[in-house]
PDB file of C-alpha atoms and ligand atoms in Angstrom:
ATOM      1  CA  UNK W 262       0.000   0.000   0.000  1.00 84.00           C
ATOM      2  CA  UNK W 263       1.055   3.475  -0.807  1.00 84.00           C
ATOM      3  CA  UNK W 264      -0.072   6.313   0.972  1.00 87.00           C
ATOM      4  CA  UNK W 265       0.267  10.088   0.492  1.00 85.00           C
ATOM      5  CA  UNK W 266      -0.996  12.755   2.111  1.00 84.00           C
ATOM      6  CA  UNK W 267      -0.607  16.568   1.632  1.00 82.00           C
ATOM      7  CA  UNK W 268       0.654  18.990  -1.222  1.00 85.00           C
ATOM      8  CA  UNK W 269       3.985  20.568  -0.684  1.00 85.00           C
ATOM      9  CA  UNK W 270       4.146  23.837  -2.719  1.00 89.00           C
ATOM     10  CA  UNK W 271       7.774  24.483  -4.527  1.00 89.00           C
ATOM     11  CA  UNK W 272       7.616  28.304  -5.474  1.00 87.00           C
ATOM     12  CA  UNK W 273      10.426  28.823  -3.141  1.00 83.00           C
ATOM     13  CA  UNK W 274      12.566  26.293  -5.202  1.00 87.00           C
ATOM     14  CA  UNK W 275      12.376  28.542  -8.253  1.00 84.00           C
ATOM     15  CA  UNK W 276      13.855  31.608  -5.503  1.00 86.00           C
ATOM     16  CA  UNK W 277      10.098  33.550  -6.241  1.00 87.00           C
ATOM     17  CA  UNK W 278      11.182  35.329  -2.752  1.00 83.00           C
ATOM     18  CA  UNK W 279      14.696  36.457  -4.190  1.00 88.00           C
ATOM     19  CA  UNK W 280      12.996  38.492  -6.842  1.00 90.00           C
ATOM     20  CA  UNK W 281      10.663  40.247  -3.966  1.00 94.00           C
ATOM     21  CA  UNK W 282       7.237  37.704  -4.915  1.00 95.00           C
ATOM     22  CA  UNK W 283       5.340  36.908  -1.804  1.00 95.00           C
ATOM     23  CA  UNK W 284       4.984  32.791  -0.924  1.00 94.00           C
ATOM     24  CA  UNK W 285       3.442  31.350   1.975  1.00 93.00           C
ATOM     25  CA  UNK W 286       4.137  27.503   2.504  1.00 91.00           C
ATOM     26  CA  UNK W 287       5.538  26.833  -0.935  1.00 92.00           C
ATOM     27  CA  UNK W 288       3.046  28.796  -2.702  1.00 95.00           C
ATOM     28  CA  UNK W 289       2.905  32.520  -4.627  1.00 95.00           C
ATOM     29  CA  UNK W 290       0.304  34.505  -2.560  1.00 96.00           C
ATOM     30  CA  UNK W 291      -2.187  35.627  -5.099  1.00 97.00           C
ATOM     31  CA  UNK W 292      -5.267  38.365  -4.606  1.00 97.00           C
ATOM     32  CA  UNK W 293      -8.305  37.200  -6.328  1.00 96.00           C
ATOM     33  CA  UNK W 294      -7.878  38.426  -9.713  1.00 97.00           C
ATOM     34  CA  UNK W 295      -4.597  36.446  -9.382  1.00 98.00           C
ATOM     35  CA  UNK W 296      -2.077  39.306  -9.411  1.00 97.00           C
ATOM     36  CA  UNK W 297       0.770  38.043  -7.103  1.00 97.00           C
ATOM     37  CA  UNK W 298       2.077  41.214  -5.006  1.00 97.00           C
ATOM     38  CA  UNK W 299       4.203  42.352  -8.087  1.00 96.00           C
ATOM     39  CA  UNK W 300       1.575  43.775 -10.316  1.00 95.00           C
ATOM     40  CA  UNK W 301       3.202  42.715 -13.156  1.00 95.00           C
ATOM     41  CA  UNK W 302       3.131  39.086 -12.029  1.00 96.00           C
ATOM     42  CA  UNK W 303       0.077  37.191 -12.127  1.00 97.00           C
ATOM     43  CA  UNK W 304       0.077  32.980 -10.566  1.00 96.00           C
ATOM     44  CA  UNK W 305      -2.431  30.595 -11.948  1.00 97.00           C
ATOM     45  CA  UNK W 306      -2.939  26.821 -11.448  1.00 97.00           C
ATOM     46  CA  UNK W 307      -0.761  24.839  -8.655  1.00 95.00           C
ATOM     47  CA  UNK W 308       1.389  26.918  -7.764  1.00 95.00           C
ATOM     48  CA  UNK W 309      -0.410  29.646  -5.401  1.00 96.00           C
ATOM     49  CA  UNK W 310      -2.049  26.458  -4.139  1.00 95.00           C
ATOM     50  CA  UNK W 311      -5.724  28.054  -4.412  1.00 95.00           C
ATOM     51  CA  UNK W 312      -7.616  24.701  -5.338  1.00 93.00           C
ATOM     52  CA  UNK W 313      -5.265  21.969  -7.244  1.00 92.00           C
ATOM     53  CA  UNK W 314      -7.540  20.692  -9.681  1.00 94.00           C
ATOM     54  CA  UNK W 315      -7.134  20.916 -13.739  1.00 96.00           C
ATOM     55  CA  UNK W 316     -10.262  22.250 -14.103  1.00 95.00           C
ATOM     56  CA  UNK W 317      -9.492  25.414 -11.657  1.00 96.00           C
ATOM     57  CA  UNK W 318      -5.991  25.612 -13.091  1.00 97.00           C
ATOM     58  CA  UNK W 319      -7.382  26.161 -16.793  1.00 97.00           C
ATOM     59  CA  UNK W 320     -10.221  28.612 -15.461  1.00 97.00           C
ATOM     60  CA  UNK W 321      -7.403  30.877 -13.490  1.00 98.00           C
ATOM     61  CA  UNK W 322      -4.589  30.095 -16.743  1.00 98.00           C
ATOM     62  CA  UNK W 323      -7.546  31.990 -19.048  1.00 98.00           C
ATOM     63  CA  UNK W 324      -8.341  34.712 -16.110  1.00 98.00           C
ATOM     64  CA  UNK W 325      -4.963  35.655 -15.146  1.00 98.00           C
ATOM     65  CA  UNK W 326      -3.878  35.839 -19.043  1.00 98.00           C
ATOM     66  CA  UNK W 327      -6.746  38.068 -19.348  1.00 97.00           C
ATOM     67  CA  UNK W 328      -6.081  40.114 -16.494  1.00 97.00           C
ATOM     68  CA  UNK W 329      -2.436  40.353 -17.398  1.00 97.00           C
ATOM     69  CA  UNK W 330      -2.658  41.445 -21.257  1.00 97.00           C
ATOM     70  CA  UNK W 331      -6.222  42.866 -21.731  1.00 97.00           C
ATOM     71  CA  UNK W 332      -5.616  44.976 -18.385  1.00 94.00           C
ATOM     72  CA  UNK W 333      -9.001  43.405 -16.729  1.00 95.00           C
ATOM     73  CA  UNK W 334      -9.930  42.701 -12.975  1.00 95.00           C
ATOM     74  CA  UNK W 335     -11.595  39.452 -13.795  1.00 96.00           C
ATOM     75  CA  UNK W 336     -11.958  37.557 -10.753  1.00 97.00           C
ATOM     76  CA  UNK W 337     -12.575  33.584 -10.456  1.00 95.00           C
ATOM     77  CA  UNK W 338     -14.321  31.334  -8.627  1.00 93.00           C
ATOM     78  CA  UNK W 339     -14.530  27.801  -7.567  1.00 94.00           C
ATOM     79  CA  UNK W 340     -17.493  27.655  -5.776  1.00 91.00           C
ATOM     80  CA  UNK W 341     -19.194  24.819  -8.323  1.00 94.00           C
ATOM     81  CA  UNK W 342     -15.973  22.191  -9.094  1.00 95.00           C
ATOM     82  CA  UNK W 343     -16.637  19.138  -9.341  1.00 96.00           C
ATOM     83  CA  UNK W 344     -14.131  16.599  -8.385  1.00 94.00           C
ATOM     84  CA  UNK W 345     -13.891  12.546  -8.923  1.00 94.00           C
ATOM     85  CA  UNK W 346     -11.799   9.843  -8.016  1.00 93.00           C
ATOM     86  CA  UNK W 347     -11.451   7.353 -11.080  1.00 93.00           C
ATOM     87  CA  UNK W 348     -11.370   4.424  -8.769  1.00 92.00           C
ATOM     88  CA  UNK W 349     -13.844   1.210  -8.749  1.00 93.00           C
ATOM     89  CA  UNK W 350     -16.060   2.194  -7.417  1.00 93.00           C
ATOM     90  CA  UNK W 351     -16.047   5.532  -9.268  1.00 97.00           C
ATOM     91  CA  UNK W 352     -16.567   8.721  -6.746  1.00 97.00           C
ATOM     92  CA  UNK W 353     -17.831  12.179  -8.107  1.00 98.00           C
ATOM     93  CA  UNK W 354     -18.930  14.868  -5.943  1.00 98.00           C
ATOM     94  CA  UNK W 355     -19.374  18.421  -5.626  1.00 98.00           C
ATOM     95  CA  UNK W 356     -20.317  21.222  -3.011  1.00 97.00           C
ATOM     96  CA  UNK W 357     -20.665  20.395   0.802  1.00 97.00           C
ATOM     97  CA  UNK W 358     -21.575  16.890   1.578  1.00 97.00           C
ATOM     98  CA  UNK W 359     -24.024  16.079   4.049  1.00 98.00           C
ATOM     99  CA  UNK W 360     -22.343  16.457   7.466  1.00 98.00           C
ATOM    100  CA  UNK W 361     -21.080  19.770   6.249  1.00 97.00           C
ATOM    101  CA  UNK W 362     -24.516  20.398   5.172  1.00 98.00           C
ATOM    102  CA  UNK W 363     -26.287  19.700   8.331  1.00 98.00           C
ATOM    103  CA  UNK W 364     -23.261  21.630  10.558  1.00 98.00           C
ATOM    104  CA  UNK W 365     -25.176  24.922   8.696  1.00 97.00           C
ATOM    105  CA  UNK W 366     -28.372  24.614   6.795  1.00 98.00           C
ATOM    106  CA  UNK W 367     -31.800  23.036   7.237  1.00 98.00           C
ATOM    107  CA  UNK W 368     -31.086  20.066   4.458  1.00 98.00           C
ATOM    108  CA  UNK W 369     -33.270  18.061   3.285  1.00 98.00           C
ATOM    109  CA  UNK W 370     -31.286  14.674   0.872  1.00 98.00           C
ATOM    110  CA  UNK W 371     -32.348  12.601  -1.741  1.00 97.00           C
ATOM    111  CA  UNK W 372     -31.240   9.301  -3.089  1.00 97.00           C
ATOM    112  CA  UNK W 373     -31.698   7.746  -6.241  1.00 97.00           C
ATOM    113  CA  UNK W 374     -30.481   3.995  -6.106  1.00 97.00           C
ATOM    114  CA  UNK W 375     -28.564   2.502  -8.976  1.00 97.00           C
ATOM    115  CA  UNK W 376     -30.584  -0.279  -9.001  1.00 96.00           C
ATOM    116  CA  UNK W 377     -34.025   1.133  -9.255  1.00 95.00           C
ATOM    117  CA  UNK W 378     -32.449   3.423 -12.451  1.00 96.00           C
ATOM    118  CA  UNK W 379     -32.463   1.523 -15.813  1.00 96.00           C
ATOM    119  CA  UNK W 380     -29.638   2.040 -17.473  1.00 98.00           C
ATOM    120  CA  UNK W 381     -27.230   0.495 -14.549  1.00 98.00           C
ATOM    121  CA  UNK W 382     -29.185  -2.530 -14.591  1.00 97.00           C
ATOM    122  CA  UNK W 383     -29.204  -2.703 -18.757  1.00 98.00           C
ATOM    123  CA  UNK W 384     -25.148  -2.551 -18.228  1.00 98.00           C
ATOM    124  CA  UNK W 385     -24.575  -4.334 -15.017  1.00 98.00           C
ATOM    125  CA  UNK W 386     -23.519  -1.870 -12.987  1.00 97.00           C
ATOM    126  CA  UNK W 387     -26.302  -1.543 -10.221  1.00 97.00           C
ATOM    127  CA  UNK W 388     -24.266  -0.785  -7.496  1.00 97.00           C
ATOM    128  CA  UNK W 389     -24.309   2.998  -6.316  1.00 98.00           C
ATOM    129  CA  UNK W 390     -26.538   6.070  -5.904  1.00 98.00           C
ATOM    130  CA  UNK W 391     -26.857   9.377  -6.113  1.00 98.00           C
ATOM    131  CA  UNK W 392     -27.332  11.891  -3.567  1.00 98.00           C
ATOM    132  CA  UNK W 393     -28.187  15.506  -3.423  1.00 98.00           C
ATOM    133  CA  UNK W 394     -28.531  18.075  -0.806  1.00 98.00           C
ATOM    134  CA  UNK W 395     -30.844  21.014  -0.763  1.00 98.00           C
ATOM    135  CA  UNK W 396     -31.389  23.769   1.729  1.00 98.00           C
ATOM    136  CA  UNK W 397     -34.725  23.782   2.840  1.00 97.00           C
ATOM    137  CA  UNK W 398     -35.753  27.286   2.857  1.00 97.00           C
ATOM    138  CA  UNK W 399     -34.614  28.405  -0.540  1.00 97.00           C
ATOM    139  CA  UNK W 400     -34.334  24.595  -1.767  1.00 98.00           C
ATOM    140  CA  UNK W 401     -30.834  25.325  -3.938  1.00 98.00           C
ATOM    141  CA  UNK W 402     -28.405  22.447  -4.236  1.00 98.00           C
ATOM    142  CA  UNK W 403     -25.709  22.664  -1.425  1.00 98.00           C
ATOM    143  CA  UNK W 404     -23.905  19.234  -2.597  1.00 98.00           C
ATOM    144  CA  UNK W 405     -24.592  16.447  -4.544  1.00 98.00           C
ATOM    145  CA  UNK W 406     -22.577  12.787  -4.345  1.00 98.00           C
ATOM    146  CA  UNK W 407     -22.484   9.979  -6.609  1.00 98.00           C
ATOM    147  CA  UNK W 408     -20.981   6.518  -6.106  1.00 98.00           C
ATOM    148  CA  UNK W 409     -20.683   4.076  -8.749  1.00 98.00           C
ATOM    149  CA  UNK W 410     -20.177   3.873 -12.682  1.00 97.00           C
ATOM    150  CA  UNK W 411     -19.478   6.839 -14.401  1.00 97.00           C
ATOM    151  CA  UNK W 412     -20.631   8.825 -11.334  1.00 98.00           C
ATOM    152  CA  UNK W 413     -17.629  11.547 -11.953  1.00 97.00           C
ATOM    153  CA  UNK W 414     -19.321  12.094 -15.147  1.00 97.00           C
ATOM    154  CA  UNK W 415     -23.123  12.404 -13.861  1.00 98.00           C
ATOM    155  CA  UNK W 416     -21.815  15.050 -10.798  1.00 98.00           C
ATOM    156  CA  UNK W 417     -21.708  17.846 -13.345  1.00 97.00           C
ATOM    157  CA  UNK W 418     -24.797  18.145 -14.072  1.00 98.00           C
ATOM    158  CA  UNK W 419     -25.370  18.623 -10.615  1.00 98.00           C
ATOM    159  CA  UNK W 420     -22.529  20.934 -10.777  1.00 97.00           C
ATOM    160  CA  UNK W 421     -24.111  22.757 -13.821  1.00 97.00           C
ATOM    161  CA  UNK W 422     -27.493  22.863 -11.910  1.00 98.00           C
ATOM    162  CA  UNK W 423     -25.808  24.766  -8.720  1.00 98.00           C
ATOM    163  CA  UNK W 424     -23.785  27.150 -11.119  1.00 96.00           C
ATOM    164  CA  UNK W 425     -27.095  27.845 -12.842  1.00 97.00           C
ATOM    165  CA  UNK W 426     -28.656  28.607  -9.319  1.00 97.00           C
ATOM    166  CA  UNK W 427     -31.805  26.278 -10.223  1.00 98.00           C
ATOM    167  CA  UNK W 428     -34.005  25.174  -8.058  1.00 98.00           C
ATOM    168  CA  UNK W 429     -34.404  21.529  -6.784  1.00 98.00           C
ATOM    169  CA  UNK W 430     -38.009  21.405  -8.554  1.00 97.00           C
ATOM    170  CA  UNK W 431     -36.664  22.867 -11.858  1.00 98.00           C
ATOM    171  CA  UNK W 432     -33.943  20.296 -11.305  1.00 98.00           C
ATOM    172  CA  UNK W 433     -36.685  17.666 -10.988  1.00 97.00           C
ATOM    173  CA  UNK W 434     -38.317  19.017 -14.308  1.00 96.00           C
ATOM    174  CA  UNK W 435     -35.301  18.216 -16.472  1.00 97.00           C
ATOM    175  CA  UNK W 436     -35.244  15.467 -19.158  1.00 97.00           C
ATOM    176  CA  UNK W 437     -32.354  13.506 -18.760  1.00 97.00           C
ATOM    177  CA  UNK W 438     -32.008  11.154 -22.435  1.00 98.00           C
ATOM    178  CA  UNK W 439     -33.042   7.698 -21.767  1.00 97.00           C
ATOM    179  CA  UNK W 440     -31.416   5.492 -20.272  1.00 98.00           C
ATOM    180  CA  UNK W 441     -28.749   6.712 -18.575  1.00 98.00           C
ATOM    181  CA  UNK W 442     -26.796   7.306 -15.338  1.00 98.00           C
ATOM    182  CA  UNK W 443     -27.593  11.212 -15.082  1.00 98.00           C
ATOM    183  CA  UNK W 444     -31.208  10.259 -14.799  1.00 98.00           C
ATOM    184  CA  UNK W 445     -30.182   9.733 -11.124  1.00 98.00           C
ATOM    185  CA  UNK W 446     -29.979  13.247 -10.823  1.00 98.00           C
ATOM    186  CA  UNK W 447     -33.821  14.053 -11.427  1.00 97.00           C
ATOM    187  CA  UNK W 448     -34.915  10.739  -9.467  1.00 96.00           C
ATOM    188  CA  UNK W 449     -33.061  12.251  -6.339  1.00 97.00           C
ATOM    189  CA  UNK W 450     -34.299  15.613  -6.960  1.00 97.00           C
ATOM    190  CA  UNK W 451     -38.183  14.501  -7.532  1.00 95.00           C
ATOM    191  CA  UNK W 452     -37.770  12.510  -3.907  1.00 95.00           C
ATOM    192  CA  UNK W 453     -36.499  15.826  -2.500  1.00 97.00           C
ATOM    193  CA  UNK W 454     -40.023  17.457  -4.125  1.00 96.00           C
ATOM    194  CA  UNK W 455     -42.033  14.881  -2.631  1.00 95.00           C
ATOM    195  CA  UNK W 456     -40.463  14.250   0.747  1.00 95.00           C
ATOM    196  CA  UNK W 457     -40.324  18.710   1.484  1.00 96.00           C
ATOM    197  CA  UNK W 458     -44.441  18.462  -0.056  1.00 95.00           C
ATOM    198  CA  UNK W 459     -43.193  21.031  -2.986  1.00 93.00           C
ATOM    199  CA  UNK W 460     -45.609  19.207  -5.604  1.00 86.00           C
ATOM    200  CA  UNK W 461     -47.861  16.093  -4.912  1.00 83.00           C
ATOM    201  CA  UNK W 462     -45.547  13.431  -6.829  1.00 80.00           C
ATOM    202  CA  UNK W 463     -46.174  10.115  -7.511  1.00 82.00           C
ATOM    203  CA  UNK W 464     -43.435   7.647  -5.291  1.00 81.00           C
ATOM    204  CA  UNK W 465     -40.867   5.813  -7.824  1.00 78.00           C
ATOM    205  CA  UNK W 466     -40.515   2.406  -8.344  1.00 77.00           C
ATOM    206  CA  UNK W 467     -37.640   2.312  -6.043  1.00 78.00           C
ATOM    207  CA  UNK W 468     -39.492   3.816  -3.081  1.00 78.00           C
ATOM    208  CA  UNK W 469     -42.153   1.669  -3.644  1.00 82.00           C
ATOM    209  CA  UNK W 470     -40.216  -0.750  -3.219  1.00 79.00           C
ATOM    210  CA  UNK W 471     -38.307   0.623   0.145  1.00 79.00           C
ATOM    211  CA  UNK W 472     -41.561   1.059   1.508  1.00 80.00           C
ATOM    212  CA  UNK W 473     -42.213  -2.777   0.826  1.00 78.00           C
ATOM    213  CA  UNK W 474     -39.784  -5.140  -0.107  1.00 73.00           C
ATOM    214  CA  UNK W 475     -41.592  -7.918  -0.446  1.00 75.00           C
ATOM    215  CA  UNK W 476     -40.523  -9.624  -3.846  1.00 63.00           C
ATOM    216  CA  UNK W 477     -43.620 -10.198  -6.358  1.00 56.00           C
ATOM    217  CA  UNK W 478     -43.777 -12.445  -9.216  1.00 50.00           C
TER     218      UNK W 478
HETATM  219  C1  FAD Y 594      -0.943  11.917  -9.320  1.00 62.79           C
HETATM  220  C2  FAD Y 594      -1.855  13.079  -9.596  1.00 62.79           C
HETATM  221  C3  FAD Y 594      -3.126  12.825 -10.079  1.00 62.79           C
HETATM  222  C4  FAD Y 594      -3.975  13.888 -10.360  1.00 62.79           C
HETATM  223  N1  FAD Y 594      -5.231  13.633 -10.835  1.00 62.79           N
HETATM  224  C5  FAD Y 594      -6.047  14.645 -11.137  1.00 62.79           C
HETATM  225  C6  FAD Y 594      -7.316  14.390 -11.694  1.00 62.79           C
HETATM  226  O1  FAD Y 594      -7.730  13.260 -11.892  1.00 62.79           O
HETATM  227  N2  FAD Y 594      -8.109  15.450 -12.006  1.00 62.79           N
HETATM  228  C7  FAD Y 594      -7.699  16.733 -11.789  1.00 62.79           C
HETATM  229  O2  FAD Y 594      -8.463  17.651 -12.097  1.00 62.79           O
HETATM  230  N3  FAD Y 594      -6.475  17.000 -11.274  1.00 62.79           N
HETATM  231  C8  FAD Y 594      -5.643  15.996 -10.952  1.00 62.79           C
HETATM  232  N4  FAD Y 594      -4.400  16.262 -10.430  1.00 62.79           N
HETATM  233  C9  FAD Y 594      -4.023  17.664 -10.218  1.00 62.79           C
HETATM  234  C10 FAD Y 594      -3.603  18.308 -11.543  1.00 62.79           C
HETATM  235  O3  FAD Y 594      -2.620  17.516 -12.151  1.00 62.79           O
HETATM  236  C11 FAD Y 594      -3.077  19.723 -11.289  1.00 62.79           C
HETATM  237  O4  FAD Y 594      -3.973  20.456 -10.485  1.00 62.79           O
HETATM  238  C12 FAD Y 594      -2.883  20.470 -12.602  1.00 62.79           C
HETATM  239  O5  FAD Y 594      -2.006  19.762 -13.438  1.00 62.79           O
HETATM  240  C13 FAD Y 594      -2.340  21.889 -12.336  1.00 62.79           C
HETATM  241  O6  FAD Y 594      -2.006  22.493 -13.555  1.00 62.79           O
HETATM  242  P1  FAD Y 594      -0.827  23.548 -13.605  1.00 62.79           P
HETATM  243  O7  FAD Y 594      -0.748  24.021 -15.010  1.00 62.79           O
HETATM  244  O8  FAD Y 594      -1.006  24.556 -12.535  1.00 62.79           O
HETATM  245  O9  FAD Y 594       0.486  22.748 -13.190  1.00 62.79           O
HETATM  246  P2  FAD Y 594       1.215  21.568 -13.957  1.00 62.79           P
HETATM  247  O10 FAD Y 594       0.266  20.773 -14.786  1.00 62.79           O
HETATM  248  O11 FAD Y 594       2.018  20.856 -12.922  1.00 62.79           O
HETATM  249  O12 FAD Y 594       2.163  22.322 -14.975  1.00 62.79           O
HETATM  250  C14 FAD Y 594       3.303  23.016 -14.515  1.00 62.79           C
HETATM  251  C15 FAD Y 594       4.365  22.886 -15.581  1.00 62.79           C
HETATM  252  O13 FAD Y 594       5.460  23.748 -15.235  1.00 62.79           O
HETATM  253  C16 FAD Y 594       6.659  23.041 -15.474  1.00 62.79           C
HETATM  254  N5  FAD Y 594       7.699  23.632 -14.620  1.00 62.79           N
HETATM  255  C17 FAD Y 594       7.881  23.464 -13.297  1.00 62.79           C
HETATM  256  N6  FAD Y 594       8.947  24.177 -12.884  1.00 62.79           N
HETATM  257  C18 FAD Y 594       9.457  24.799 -13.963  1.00 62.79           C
HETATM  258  C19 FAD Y 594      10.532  25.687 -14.177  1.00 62.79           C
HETATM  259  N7  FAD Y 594      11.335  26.062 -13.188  1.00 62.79           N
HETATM  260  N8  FAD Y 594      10.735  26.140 -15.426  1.00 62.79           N
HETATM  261  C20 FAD Y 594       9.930  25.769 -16.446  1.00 62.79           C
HETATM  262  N9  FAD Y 594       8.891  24.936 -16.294  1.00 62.79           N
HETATM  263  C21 FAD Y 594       8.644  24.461 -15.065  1.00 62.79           C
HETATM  264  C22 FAD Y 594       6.333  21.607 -15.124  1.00 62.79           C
HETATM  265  O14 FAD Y 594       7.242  20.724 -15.741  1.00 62.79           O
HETATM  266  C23 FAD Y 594       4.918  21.475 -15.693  1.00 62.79           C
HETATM  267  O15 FAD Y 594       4.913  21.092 -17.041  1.00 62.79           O
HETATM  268  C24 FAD Y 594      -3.526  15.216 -10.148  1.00 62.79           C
HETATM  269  C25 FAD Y 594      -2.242  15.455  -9.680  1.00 62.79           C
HETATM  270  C26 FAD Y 594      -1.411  14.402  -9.399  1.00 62.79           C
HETATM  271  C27 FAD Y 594      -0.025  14.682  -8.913  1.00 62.79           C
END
């Protein structure tokens, strides 16, 4: 077994402080338009240690080239990433998950089972769920989590949902194509609908089934 933990930052190898740039633990201290304390010197990506993720890193590259040559005060954010672990079982999540959740909001959660969604069963991958997190009182996402096949691909959609600021009964309104995994995404938000009493919904199979497991012929 190999383990790592931790995410040394190496700015001070390159002697940033010998040229007057500002570092703190390895890393180029940026402001949030990513102008390092030399106003001629802009960090992106890694190496002011902001959020080490390729996605962020391309976002800030394109901001901070901006800023730099076009003379803008773009700022960026990375409120909405998404992030995944390409394991088996796949991981995907985004936004605060549930204990974080609880620590500060009213939350209500949905699930959406693998196994009650048809195109997991069609490939043989039943195994997982989906999971979102809504505040109660203005019922936006605050996180969503999927386990299970292709799950780092289905979390941005939730991800594109919480940029978009939609609600979870918009969210629940959305036609996902048939079959596939993203589908999970509705079926968790409709059980969010019907469990906070936003719209009279019908239960899904899967609840059903929850609610009565007895197996029928
Ligand atoms: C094992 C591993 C797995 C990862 N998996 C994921 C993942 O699945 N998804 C994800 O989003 N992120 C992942 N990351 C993080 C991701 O790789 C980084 O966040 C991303 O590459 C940052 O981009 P960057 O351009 O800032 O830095 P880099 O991609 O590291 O680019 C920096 C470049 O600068 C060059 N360089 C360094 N010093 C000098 C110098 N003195 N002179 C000239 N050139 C120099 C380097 O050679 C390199 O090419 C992973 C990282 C690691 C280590």
């Amino acid at each position: 077994m190999f383990l790592a933990v931790g995410w040394p930052g190496n700015a001070d190898a390159i002697d940033a402080a010998k040229i007057g740039i500002d570092t703190d633990r390895g890393y180029v201290t940026v402001d949030a338009s990513l102008r390092s304390n030399l106003p001629h010197i802009f960090a992106a990506g890694d190496i002011n240690g902001i959020s080490m993720l390729v996605p962020s890193a391309r976002l800030e590259g394109r901001v901070a080239a901006e800023n730099a040559v076009l003379g803008t005060r773009r700022r960026f954010s990375h409120e909405f990433v998404p992030t995944g672990s390409f394991t088996d079982p796949e991981y995907g999540g985004v936004g605060l998950t549930e204990a974080q959740a609880r620590a500060r909001y009213d939350c209500e959660v949905g699930i959406a089972r693998y196994r009650d969604l048809v195109r997991p069963v069609i490939d043989d991958h039943p195994e997982g769920f989906c999971k979102l997190i809504v505040e109660r009182n203005r019922r936006y996402i605050l996180g969503a989590h999927v386990l299970g096949e292709y799950s780092a691909e289905v979390v941005q959609t939730a991800s594109a949902c919480m940029t978009a600021n939609l609600r979870i009964e918009q969210v629940a309104e959305l036609q996902p194509a048939f079959p596939t995994f993203t589908e999970g995404i509705t079926v968790a938000a409709q059980a969010i609908v019907r469990q906070m009493g936003i719209a009279p919904t019908a239960p899904t199979w899967g609840e059903l089934r929850a609610a009565d497991p007895t197996p029928r012929g």
